[in-house]
Coordinates of C-alpha atoms in Angstrom, one line a residue:
M524 CA -16.0 23.6 8.6
T525 CA -17.0 23.8 12.3
V526 CA -15.8 25.1 15.7
S527 CA -16.5 23.6 19.1
L528 CA -19.0 25.2 21.5
P529 CA -16.2 25.6 24.1
E530 CA -14.4 27.8 21.5
I531 CA -17.5 29.9 21.1
M532 CA -17.8 30.3 24.8
T533 CA -14.3 31.8 25.0
L534 CA -15.5 34.8 22.9
P535 CA -15.6 38.0 24.9
I536 CA -19.3 38.6 24.0
M537 CA -20.2 35.2 25.5
Q538 CA -18.5 35.8 28.9
E539 CA -21.7 36.5 30.8
T540 CA -23.6 33.7 29.2
E541 CA -24.9 31.0 31.6
V542 CA -25.0 27.4 30.7
L543 CA -28.3 26.0 31.9
S544 CA -28.0 22.3 30.7
G545 CA -25.7 19.9 28.8
K546 CA -22.5 20.9 30.4
K547 CA -21.2 17.3 30.1
V548 CA -21.5 17.3 26.3
L549 CA -20.3 20.9 25.6
H550 CA -16.9 19.6 24.4
K551 CA -18.6 17.3 21.9
K552 CA -20.7 19.9 20.2
E553 CA -19.7 21.5 16.9
V554 CA -21.1 24.8 15.5
E555 CA -21.3 25.3 11.8
W556 CA -23.7 28.2 11.6
V557 CA -25.5 30.7 13.8
S558 CA -29.1 31.8 13.3
V559 CA -32.0 33.6 15.1
I560 CA -35.3 31.6 15.2
E561 CA -38.6 32.3 16.8
M562 CA -41.8 30.2 16.7
P563 CA -42.5 28.1 14.6
V564 CA -39.3 26.1 14.1
E565 CA -40.5 23.7 11.4
N566 CA -37.5 23.0 9.1
F567 CA -35.7 26.2 9.5
V568 CA -33.0 24.8 11.8
R569 CA -30.3 22.5 10.6
E570 CA -27.8 20.2 12.2
N571 CA -24.8 21.7 14.0
E572 CA -26.5 25.1 14.2
F573 CA -26.2 27.5 17.2
V574 CA -29.7 28.9 17.6
L575 CA -30.5 32.3 19.2
S576 CA -34.0 33.2 20.3
T577 CA -35.8 36.0 22.2
G578 CA -38.6 33.6 23.2
I579 CA -41.1 36.1 21.9
G580 CA -44.7 34.8 22.5
L581 CA -43.5 32.0 24.8
G582 CA -43.2 33.8 28.1
E583 CA -46.8 33.2 29.1
S584 CA -46.9 29.4 28.2
H585 CA -44.4 26.9 29.7
E586 CA -46.0 24.3 27.4
D587 CA -45.3 26.3 24.3
L588 CA -41.7 27.1 25.4
L589 CA -41.1 23.4 26.1
H590 CA -42.5 22.5 22.6
F591 CA -40.2 25.1 21.0
V592 CA -37.1 23.7 22.8
K593 CA -38.1 20.1 21.7
D594 CA -38.4 21.2 18.1
V595 CA -35.0 22.9 18.1
Y596 CA -33.4 19.8 19.8
E597 CA -34.9 17.4 17.3
S598 CA -33.7 19.5 14.4
G599 CA -30.1 18.5 15.4
A600 CA -29.0 22.0 16.6
S601 CA -25.8 22.1 18.7
A602 CA -27.2 24.6 21.2
L603 CA -30.1 27.0 21.9
A604 CA -29.5 30.4 23.7
F605 CA -32.4 32.5 25.0
A606 CA -32.1 36.2 25.6
T607 CA -33.9 36.8 28.9
G608 CA -35.1 40.1 30.2
R609 CA -37.9 41.3 28.0
H610 CA -40.1 38.6 26.4
L611 CA -38.8 35.8 28.6
F612 CA -37.6 36.5 32.1
D613 CA -36.4 33.0 33.2
I614 CA -36.3 29.4 31.9
P615 CA -38.8 27.2 33.7
E616 CA -37.5 24.2 35.6
E617 CA -39.4 21.7 33.4
V618 CA -37.7 23.1 30.3
R619 CA -34.3 22.8 32.0
F620 CA -35.1 19.3 33.1
Y621 CA -36.0 18.2 29.6
A622 CA -32.8 19.8 28.1
E623 CA -30.6 18.1 30.8
Q624 CA -32.3 14.8 30.2
K625 CA -31.6 15.0 26.5
Q626 CA -28.1 16.4 27.1
F627 CA -29.1 19.4 25.0
V628 CA -27.1 22.6 25.6
L629 CA -29.2 25.5 26.7
F630 CA -27.7 29.0 27.3
E631 CA -29.1 32.1 28.9
I632 CA -27.9 35.5 27.4
N633 CA -28.5 38.9 28.8
W634 CA -31.1 40.9 26.9
E635 CA -28.7 43.8 26.5
V636 CA -26.4 41.6 24.3
R637 CA -27.3 42.2 20.6
F638 CA -27.8 39.1 18.5
S639 CA -26.1 40.7 15.5
D640 CA -22.9 41.1 17.6
V641 CA -23.1 37.5 18.7
I642 CA -23.6 36.3 15.1
H643 CA -20.8 38.5 13.9
C644 CA -18.3 37.3 16.5
C645 CA -19.3 33.6 16.1
M646 CA -19.1 33.7 12.3
D647 CA -15.7 35.4 12.5
K648 CA -14.6 32.5 14.7
I649 CA -16.0 30.0 12.3
N650 CA -14.4 31.7 9.3
D651 CA -11.1 31.9 11.1
S652 CA -11.4 28.2 11.8
K653 CA -12.2 27.5 8.1
E654 CA -9.1 29.4 7.0
E655 CA -7.0 27.6 9.6
D656 CA -8.4 24.2 8.5
L657 CA -7.9 25.1 4.9
K658 CA -4.4 26.2 5.5
Q659 CA -3.7 23.0 7.5
S660 CA -5.3 20.9 4.7
E661 CA -3.2 22.6 2.0
E662 CA -0.1 21.9 4.1
T663 CA -1.1 18.3 4.6
Q664 CA -1.7 18.0 0.8
Q665 CA 1.6 19.5 0.0
Q666 CA 3.5 17.2 2.5
L667 CA 1.8 14.1 1.1
L668 CA 2.5 15.1 -2.5
E669 CA 6.2 15.8 -1.6
V670 CA 6.4 12.3 -0.1
V671 CA 5.5 10.8 -3.5
L672 CA 7.4 13.3 -5.7
Q673 CA 10.6 12.9 -3.7
G674 CA 10.7 9.2 -4.4
G675 CA 8.3 7.9 -1.7
N676 CA 6.2 4.8 -2.3
L677 CA 2.8 3.6 -1.1
S678 CA 4.2 2.4 2.2
D679 CA 5.5 6.0 2.8
V680 CA 2.0 7.3 2.2
A681 CA 0.6 4.7 4.7
R682 CA 3.2 5.7 7.3
F683 CA 2.3 9.4 6.9
V684 CA -1.4 8.6 7.6
N685 CA -0.6 6.3 10.4
R686 CA 1.6 8.9 12.0
H687 CA -1.2 11.5 12.0
L688 CA -4.1 9.3 12.8
N689 CA -2.3 6.7 15.0
T690 CA -4.3 3.9 13.4
P691 CA -3.3 1.0 11.2
V692 CA -3.3 1.8 7.5
M693 CA -3.1 -0.4 4.4
I694 CA -3.1 0.3 0.6
V695 CA -3.9 -2.5 -1.8
D696 CA -4.1 -2.7 -5.6
Q697 CA -7.1 -3.8 -7.7
K698 CA -6.5 -7.5 -6.9
G699 CA -6.2 -6.9 -3.1
K700 CA -2.4 -7.3 -3.1
V701 CA -0.9 -5.2 -0.3
K702 CA 1.2 -2.4 -1.8
G703 CA 1.8 -0.3 1.3
K704 CA 1.2 -0.6 5.0
S705 CA 1.9 0.9 8.4
G706 CA 0.9 -0.3 11.8
I707 CA -0.4 -3.5 10.4
D708 CA 0.5 -6.6 12.5
K709 CA 1.0 -10.1 11.2
D710 CA -2.5 -11.4 12.2
M711 CA -4.2 -8.4 10.5
L712 CA -2.2 -9.0 7.3
E713 CA -3.0 -12.7 7.3
N714 CA -6.7 -12.0 7.9
W715 CA -6.7 -9.6 4.9
T716 CA -6.6 -12.7 2.7
I717 CA -10.1 -13.5 3.9
Q718 CA -12.8 -11.7 1.9
P719 CA -13.8 -8.7 4.0
T720 CA -17.5 -8.4 5.0
E721 CA -19.2 -5.2 4.0
K722 CA -21.3 -3.5 6.7
E723 CA -23.9 -0.8 6.9
S724 CA -21.9 2.4 7.7
D725 CA -22.8 4.4 10.8
I726 CA -20.8 7.4 9.6
G727 CA -22.8 10.5 8.8
M728 CA -22.7 11.4 5.1
D729 CA -23.2 15.1 5.2
Q730 CA -20.1 16.7 6.7
H731 CA -17.3 15.8 4.2
P732 CA -17.6 14.8 0.5
L733 CA -15.3 11.8 1.1
R734 CA -17.8 10.3 3.6
S735 CA -20.1 9.3 0.8
R736 CA -17.4 7.3 -0.9
I737 CA -16.4 5.3 2.3
E738 CA -17.4 1.7 2.7
E739 CA -17.3 0.1 6.1
I740 CA -15.8 -3.5 6.3
S741 CA -15.2 -6.0 9.0
I742 CA -12.2 -8.3 8.9
K743 CA -12.3 -11.0 11.6
G744 CA -14.2 -8.5 13.9
T745 CA -11.9 -5.6 13.2
T746 CA -13.7 -2.6 11.7
G747 CA -12.1 -0.9 8.7
W748 CA -13.0 2.0 6.4
R749 CA -12.0 1.6 2.8
M750 CA -11.8 4.3 0.1
K751 CA -11.3 3.7 -3.6
I752 CA -8.2 5.1 -5.2
Q753 CA -8.7 6.3 -8.8
S754 CA -6.7 8.1 -11.4
G755 CA -8.8 9.3 -14.3
N756 CA -11.5 6.7 -14.9
M757 CA -9.2 3.9 -13.9
E758 CA -9.5 2.3 -10.4
Q759 CA -6.0 1.7 -9.0
G760 CA -6.8 0.2 -5.6
E761 CA -8.0 1.0 -2.1
L762 CA -6.9 2.9 1.0
I763 CA -8.0 1.0 4.2
V764 CA -7.8 2.5 7.7
F765 CA -8.7 0.6 10.9
C766 CA -10.3 2.7 13.6
S767 CA -13.3 3.1 15.9
E768 CA -16.7 2.0 14.7
T769 CA -18.1 5.6 14.9
G770 CA -15.3 7.0 12.7
E771 CA -14.9 9.9 15.2
D772 CA -11.1 9.6 15.1
M773 CA -10.9 10.0 11.3
D774 CA -9.6 13.2 9.7
F775 CA -11.5 13.1 6.4
S776 CA -9.5 15.9 4.9
L777 CA -6.2 14.0 5.6
L778 CA -7.7 10.8 4.1
E779 CA -8.9 12.7 1.0
H780 CA -5.4 14.0 0.4
A781 CA -4.0 10.5 1.2
V782 CA -6.2 9.0 -1.5
T783 CA -5.0 11.6 -4.0
A784 CA -1.3 11.0 -3.1
S785 CA -1.9 7.2 -3.4
A786 CA -3.4 7.7 -6.9
L787 CA -0.2 9.7 -7.8
A788 CA 2.0 7.0 -6.3
F789 CA 0.2 4.3 -8.3
V790 CA 0.5 6.3 -11.5
K791 CA 4.2 6.9 -10.8
E792 CA 4.8 3.2 -9.9
N793 CA 2.9 2.0 -13.0
A794 CA 4.9 4.4 -15.2
V795 CA 8.2 3.1 -13.8
K796 CA 7.0 -0.5 -14.0
E797 CA 5.9 0.0 -17.6
T798 CA 9.3 1.5 -18.6
E799 CA 11.1 -1.4 -16.8
I800 CA 8.8 -4.0 -18.4
R801 CA 9.4 -2.4 -21.9
L802 CA 13.2 -2.5 -21.4
K803 CA 13.1 -6.0 -20.1
D804 CA 10.8 -7.1 -23.0
D805 CA 13.1 -5.6 -25.6
F806 CA 16.2 -7.3 -24.0
I807 CA 14.6 -10.7 -23.7
L808 CA 13.4 -10.5 -27.3
S809 CA 16.9 -9.5 -28.4
L810 CA 18.2 -12.7 -26.6
A811 CA 15.5 -14.8 -28.3
N812 CA 16.3 -13.4 -31.8
G813 CA 20.0 -13.4 -31.3
E814 CA 20.2 -9.7 -31.9
Y815 CA 23.0 -8.7 -29.5
G816 CA 26.6 -7.8 -29.8
S817 CA 29.5 -9.2 -27.8
K818 CA 29.1 -11.5 -24.8
D819 CA 30.5 -8.8 -22.5
R820 CA 28.0 -6.2 -23.6
L821 CA 25.2 -8.8 -23.3
V822 CA 26.3 -9.6 -19.7
S823 CA 26.5 -5.9 -18.8
R824 CA 23.0 -5.1 -20.2
G825 CA 21.6 -8.1 -18.3
K826 CA 23.2 -7.1 -15.1
L827 CA 21.6 -3.6 -15.3
L828 CA 18.2 -5.2 -15.6
G829 CA 18.8 -7.6 -12.8
Y830 CA 19.5 -10.7 -14.9
N831 CA 22.5 -13.1 -14.4
L832 CA 23.3 -14.5 -17.8
A833 CA 26.2 -16.5 -16.6
L834 CA 23.8 -19.4 -15.9
P835 CA 22.4 -22.1 -18.1
Y836 CA 18.9 -21.4 -19.3
V837 CA 16.1 -23.4 -20.9
C838 CA 13.6 -21.7 -23.2
I839 CA 9.9 -22.3 -22.8
I840 CA 7.3 -20.8 -25.2
G841 CA 3.7 -20.9 -24.3
K842 CA 0.8 -20.0 -26.6
V843 CA -2.7 -19.1 -25.1
D844 CA -5.1 -21.0 -27.4
N845 CA -8.5 -19.7 -26.3
L846 CA -8.0 -15.9 -25.8
E847 CA -11.4 -15.0 -27.4
E848 CA -13.3 -17.5 -25.1
L849 CA -11.4 -16.2 -22.0
Y850 CA -12.3 -12.6 -23.0
Q851 CA -16.0 -13.4 -23.3
K852 CA -15.9 -14.9 -19.8
N853 CA -13.7 -12.3 -18.1
S854 CA -14.3 -9.0 -19.9
K855 CA -16.6 -7.5 -17.3
G856 CA -15.2 -4.2 -16.0
F857 CA -12.9 -3.7 -19.0
S858 CA -13.4 -1.0 -21.7
S859 CA -11.9 -3.0 -24.6
Y860 CA -10.2 -6.3 -25.6
E861 CA -6.9 -4.5 -25.6
H862 CA -7.4 -3.3 -22.0
W863 CA -8.4 -6.8 -20.8
F864 CA -5.5 -8.4 -22.7
E865 CA -2.9 -6.1 -21.1
S866 CA -4.3 -6.9 -17.7
M867 CA -4.4 -10.6 -18.4
I868 CA -0.8 -10.8 -19.7
Y869 CA 0.4 -8.7 -16.7
Y870 CA -1.1 -11.1 -14.1
V871 CA 0.0 -14.2 -16.0
S872 CA 3.6 -12.7 -16.1
E873 CA 3.4 -12.1 -12.4
E874 CA 2.4 -15.7 -11.8
I875 CA 5.3 -16.9 -13.9
L876 CA 7.7 -14.8 -11.8
Y877 CA 6.1 -16.1 -8.6
A878 CA 6.5 -19.7 -9.8
G879 CA 10.2 -19.0 -10.5
E880 CA 10.6 -17.7 -6.9
T881 CA 8.8 -20.7 -5.5
V882 CA 11.1 -23.2 -7.3
E883 CA 14.1 -20.9 -6.5
R884 CA 15.2 -20.3 -10.1
K885 CA 15.9 -17.2 -12.0
V886 CA 13.2 -16.3 -14.6
M887 CA 13.2 -14.0 -17.6
T888 CA 9.8 -13.6 -19.3
T889 CA 8.1 -11.5 -21.9
A890 CA 4.8 -11.7 -23.9
Q891 CA 4.0 -10.8 -27.5
E892 CA 0.4 -11.1 -28.7
N893 CA -0.7 -14.5 -27.4
Q894 CA 2.8 -15.9 -27.0
L895 CA 4.7 -16.2 -23.7
T896 CA 8.5 -16.5 -23.9
I897 CA 10.3 -17.7 -20.8
F898 CA 14.0 -18.3 -20.1
L899 CA 14.2 -20.4 -16.9
E900 CA 17.5 -21.1 -15.1
M901 CA 18.5 -24.7 -15.4
E902 CA 20.9 -27.0 -13.5
Y903 CA 23.9 -28.4 -15.4
S904 CA 22.2 -31.7 -15.9
V905 CA 19.9 -32.4 -18.8
N906 CA 17.0 -33.5 -16.4
L907 CA 13.9 -31.5 -17.3
E908 CA 11.9 -32.5 -14.2
P909 CA 12.3 -29.0 -12.6
V910 CA 10.9 -27.5 -15.8
Q911 CA 7.8 -29.7 -15.6
Q912 CA 7.4 -28.8 -11.9
F913 CA 7.7 -25.1 -12.8
L914 CA 5.1 -25.4 -15.6
D915 CA 2.7 -27.4 -13.3
L916 CA 2.9 -24.6 -10.8
V917 CA 2.4 -21.9 -13.5
E918 CA -0.7 -23.7 -14.9
R919 CA -2.2 -24.1 -11.4
R920 CA -1.7 -20.4 -10.6
I921 CA -3.0 -19.0 -13.9
S922 CA -6.0 -21.4 -13.9
M923 CA -7.1 -19.9 -10.6
L924 CA -6.9 -16.4 -12.1
F925 CA -8.5 -17.4 -15.5
P926 CA -10.5 -20.6 -15.1
G927 CA -10.5 -22.6 -18.4
I928 CA -7.3 -21.0 -19.8
M929 CA -5.5 -23.3 -22.2
V930 CA -1.8 -23.0 -22.9
T931 CA 0.3 -25.1 -25.3
W932 CA 4.0 -25.3 -24.2
G933 CA 7.2 -25.9 -26.2
I934 CA 10.5 -26.5 -24.5
G935 CA 13.9 -26.0 -26.0
K936 CA 17.4 -26.6 -24.5
S937 CA 20.9 -26.9 -26.0
D938 CA 23.5 -29.3 -24.7
D939 CA 24.9 -26.9 -22.0
G940 CA 22.5 -24.0 -22.1
F941 CA 25.2 -21.3 -21.8
Y942 CA 24.6 -18.2 -23.9
A943 CA 22.5 -20.3 -26.3
F944 CA 19.4 -18.1 -26.0
N945 CA 18.6 -17.9 -29.7
E946 CA 19.2 -21.6 -30.3
N947 CA 17.0 -22.6 -27.3
Y948 CA 14.3 -20.2 -28.5
E949 CA 14.3 -21.7 -32.0
K950 CA 14.1 -25.2 -30.5
A951 CA 11.2 -24.2 -28.2
L952 CA 9.4 -22.6 -31.2
T953 CA 9.8 -25.8 -33.2
A954 CA 8.6 -27.9 -30.3
L955 CA 5.5 -25.6 -29.8
D956 CA 4.6 -25.8 -33.5
I957 CA 4.9 -29.6 -33.6
G958 CA 3.1 -30.1 -30.3
S959 CA 0.2 -27.9 -31.4
K960 CA -0.2 -30.0 -34.6
Q961 CA 0.5 -33.4 -33.1
K962 CA -1.1 -33.2 -29.6
G963 CA -3.4 -30.2 -29.9
P964 CA -4.1 -27.3 -27.6
G965 CA -3.0 -27.6 -24.0
S966 CA -0.2 -30.0 -24.7
R967 CA 3.4 -29.8 -23.5
I968 CA 6.4 -31.1 -25.6
D969 CA 10.1 -31.0 -25.4
Y970 CA 12.3 -30.4 -28.5
D971 CA 14.2 -33.7 -27.9
E972 CA 10.9 -35.5 -28.2
T973 CA 10.3 -34.2 -31.7
K974 CA 13.0 -36.0 -33.6
I975 CA 10.8 -38.2 -35.8
N976 CA 8.4 -35.2 -36.3
R977 CA 11.2 -32.9 -37.4
L978 CA 12.4 -35.6 -39.8
L979 CA 8.9 -35.8 -41.3
Q980 CA 8.6 -32.0 -41.5
S981 CA 11.9 -32.0 -43.4
L982 CA 10.6 -34.7 -45.7
S983 CA 7.4 -32.7 -46.4
K984 CA 9.5 -30.0 -48.0
D985 CA 10.6 -32.4 -50.8
K986 CA 8.4 -32.0 -53.9
E987 CA 8.3 -35.7 -54.7
V988 CA 7.4 -36.6 -51.2
K989 CA 4.7 -33.9 -51.2
D990 CA 3.2 -35.2 -54.5
I991 CA 3.1 -38.8 -53.2
T992 CA 1.5 -37.7 -49.9
M993 CA -1.2 -35.7 -51.6
D994 CA -1.9 -38.4 -54.3
T995 CA -2.3 -41.0 -51.5
L996 CA -4.5 -38.9 -49.2
A997 CA -6.5 -36.8 -51.7
P998 CA -9.4 -39.4 -52.0
L999 CA -9.7 -39.7 -48.2
L1000 CA -9.5 -35.9 -47.6
S1001 CA -12.2 -35.4 -50.2
Y1002 CA -14.5 -38.1 -48.8
D1003 CA -14.0 -36.8 -45.2
E1004 CA -14.9 -33.3 -46.3
N1005 CA -18.1 -34.4 -48.1
R1006 CA -19.3 -37.1 -45.7
Q1007 CA -17.8 -36.0 -42.4
M1008 CA -16.7 -39.6 -41.6
D1009 CA -13.1 -38.9 -40.5
L1010 CA -11.5 -41.8 -42.4
I1011 CA -8.0 -40.5 -41.6
G1012 CA -8.8 -40.4 -37.9
T1013 CA -10.2 -43.9 -38.1
F1014 CA -7.1 -45.3 -39.8
T1015 CA -4.8 -43.6 -37.2
A1016 CA -6.8 -45.2 -34.3
Y1017 CA -6.8 -48.6 -36.1
H1018 CA -3.0 -48.4 -36.6
Q1019 CA -2.3 -47.2 -33.0
N1020 CA -4.3 -50.3 -31.8
S1021 CA -2.1 -52.6 -33.9
G1022 CA -5.0 -53.5 -36.2
N1023 CA -7.2 -54.7 -33.4
V1024 CA -10.8 -54.1 -34.6
S1025 CA -12.6 -54.5 -31.3
Q1026 CA -10.2 -52.3 -29.4
T1027 CA -10.4 -49.6 -32.1
A1028 CA -14.2 -49.8 -32.2
R1029 CA -14.4 -49.2 -28.4
Q1030 CA -12.0 -46.3 -28.7
L1031 CA -14.0 -44.6 -31.5
N1032 CA -17.3 -45.6 -29.8
L1033 CA -18.3 -47.3 -33.1
H1034 CA -20.2 -50.6 -33.8
R1035 CA -17.8 -53.2 -35.1
Q1036 CA -19.6 -53.4 -38.4
S1037 CA -19.4 -49.6 -38.8
L1038 CA -15.7 -49.7 -38.2
L1039 CA -15.2 -52.5 -40.8
Y1040 CA -17.2 -50.5 -43.3
R1041 CA -14.9 -47.5 -42.8
L1042 CA -11.8 -49.7 -43.2
R1043 CA -13.0 -51.2 -46.4
K1044 CA -13.8 -47.6 -47.6
I1045 CA -10.2 -46.6 -46.9
E1046 CA -8.9 -49.5 -48.9
S1047 CA -11.2 -48.8 -51.9
L1048 CA -10.4 -45.1 -52.0
T1049 CA -6.6 -45.4 -51.7
Q1050 CA -6.3 -48.7 -53.5
L1051 CA -4.1 -49.9 -50.6
S1052 CA -4.5 -53.0 -48.5
L1053 CA -4.6 -52.8 -44.8
M1054 CA -3.2 -56.4 -44.7
N1055 CA -0.1 -55.3 -46.6
P1056 CA 2.6 -53.9 -44.2
D1057 CA 4.1 -51.7 -46.9
D1058 CA 0.7 -50.2 -47.8
V1059 CA 0.0 -49.6 -44.1
F1060 CA 3.5 -48.0 -43.7
L1061 CA 2.9 -45.7 -46.7
L1062 CA -0.6 -44.7 -45.4
D1063 CA 0.7 -44.0 -41.9
L1064 CA 3.8 -42.1 -43.2
T1065 CA 1.8 -39.9 -45.6
I1066 CA -0.8 -39.0 -42.9
K1067 CA 2.0 -38.0 -40.5
I1068 CA 3.7 -35.9 -43.1
Y1069 CA 0.4 -34.3 -44.0
S1070 CA -0.5 -33.4 -40.4
L1071 CA 2.9 -32.0 -39.6
G1072 CA 3.9 -30.2 -42.8
L1073 CA 1.2 -30.0 -45.4
R1074 CA -2.2 -29.5 -43.6
D1075 CA -1.9 -25.7 -43.4
T1076 CA -0.2 -25.1 -46.8

């Protein structure tokens, strides 16, 4: 803590002190300590120190006296006071000229004034200032904590800081999303989306502990100071203030308490959000599983959580297919897979809600393990084009967050969509399962497109159908496993190309003779002729039944 030199000058013991130089900068000088120094100075004087000296040994040599004043000035002292009348009778003109030139404050004190009395009075003043600053700091801390504890949010914290510093203030989360602001104009907010440029800070780092944790940034030419907000070992976000480049108008004690209050607000907001998310997750899962009572109770619970259930909804289920791969690419800064997964799911859910707002449709979403369950408001028509647009937007947004993410989607919708949450969920689950098997990861399939596949799945449950399928395909499966030739894939491509050998060879990137060899191998292993339509139908049917219903059994 410091006091200003003008405050020191108001002390009764300093009334007869004469200011010899540096009058113009008196109001800028701060005093942190008072000491008595004689030659040599060396490193015994520190910054913001008020130095007293008798000038012993310097009265006979103007050159030595000037050298002494230079050493005290270069040490960063706030002022130097000489007691004149015994060892030093007056201050030479060249010394005064040097001090004035450097805007260094020189005092002349009467020899009769005891240094111990000066030190005592000055230190009392400094200690009083420390107590006052501490009291004010505690009051500020209490006020900020009350702002948060009485229901205030991060914008309320920003307004408090703005009110006391009269400077724009912004609080952002880990991703840079603005969570609270005050005094921030539209241009400044738009420019915040531009990556700030870090600068070499000109703020001194020795007066307040917070200074060492401040980073100077520049946003479109506007200087800002940002401080990390942490709770425990977890970084929550940043407090940014925009002020002068020197940082002279910054109250570091206030900012330190603002950072603490912001951390508390983040913890409180996260706790509320986690509780809300948990309640919504449980509710959406109960909708999906059909575990709810009367329709009136269902509507009432939905209303409390902000959902309007008196609308038709389509169910969309997404499965993230490459979680482990994503974790390897994006795990930096996370303590564990669980920590990363929670963060990933949170941001994916945020993008799903954002996409809903963009297409102006109500959205209910939850996530369990690697599965995303979405209920999206639908129009009364059966047109699924809005669903495809919604998913296009979701995929674009989450691909920006997690490049390379691969999600398989299943879509389910009943005839009218009203209060058919469980029915739609089961349909979407079926579509997802069939889409994963038929089209692979990253595909998108609607339940209504799966009629033939559902028929084949149903057939696969019949014992006789299962026996015929395995008897037909067993030789091919065994050969493929041992020789890695993929005869089943070869036949599928051949059949899709209507038996056109050249077209199939190009598709499989095979020489024509290699393809013919494979086709003959299929015929010899299955004892079926690819020229016989019934044999081709049997082979095609058993492969489809196997891929949809028997492959994983």
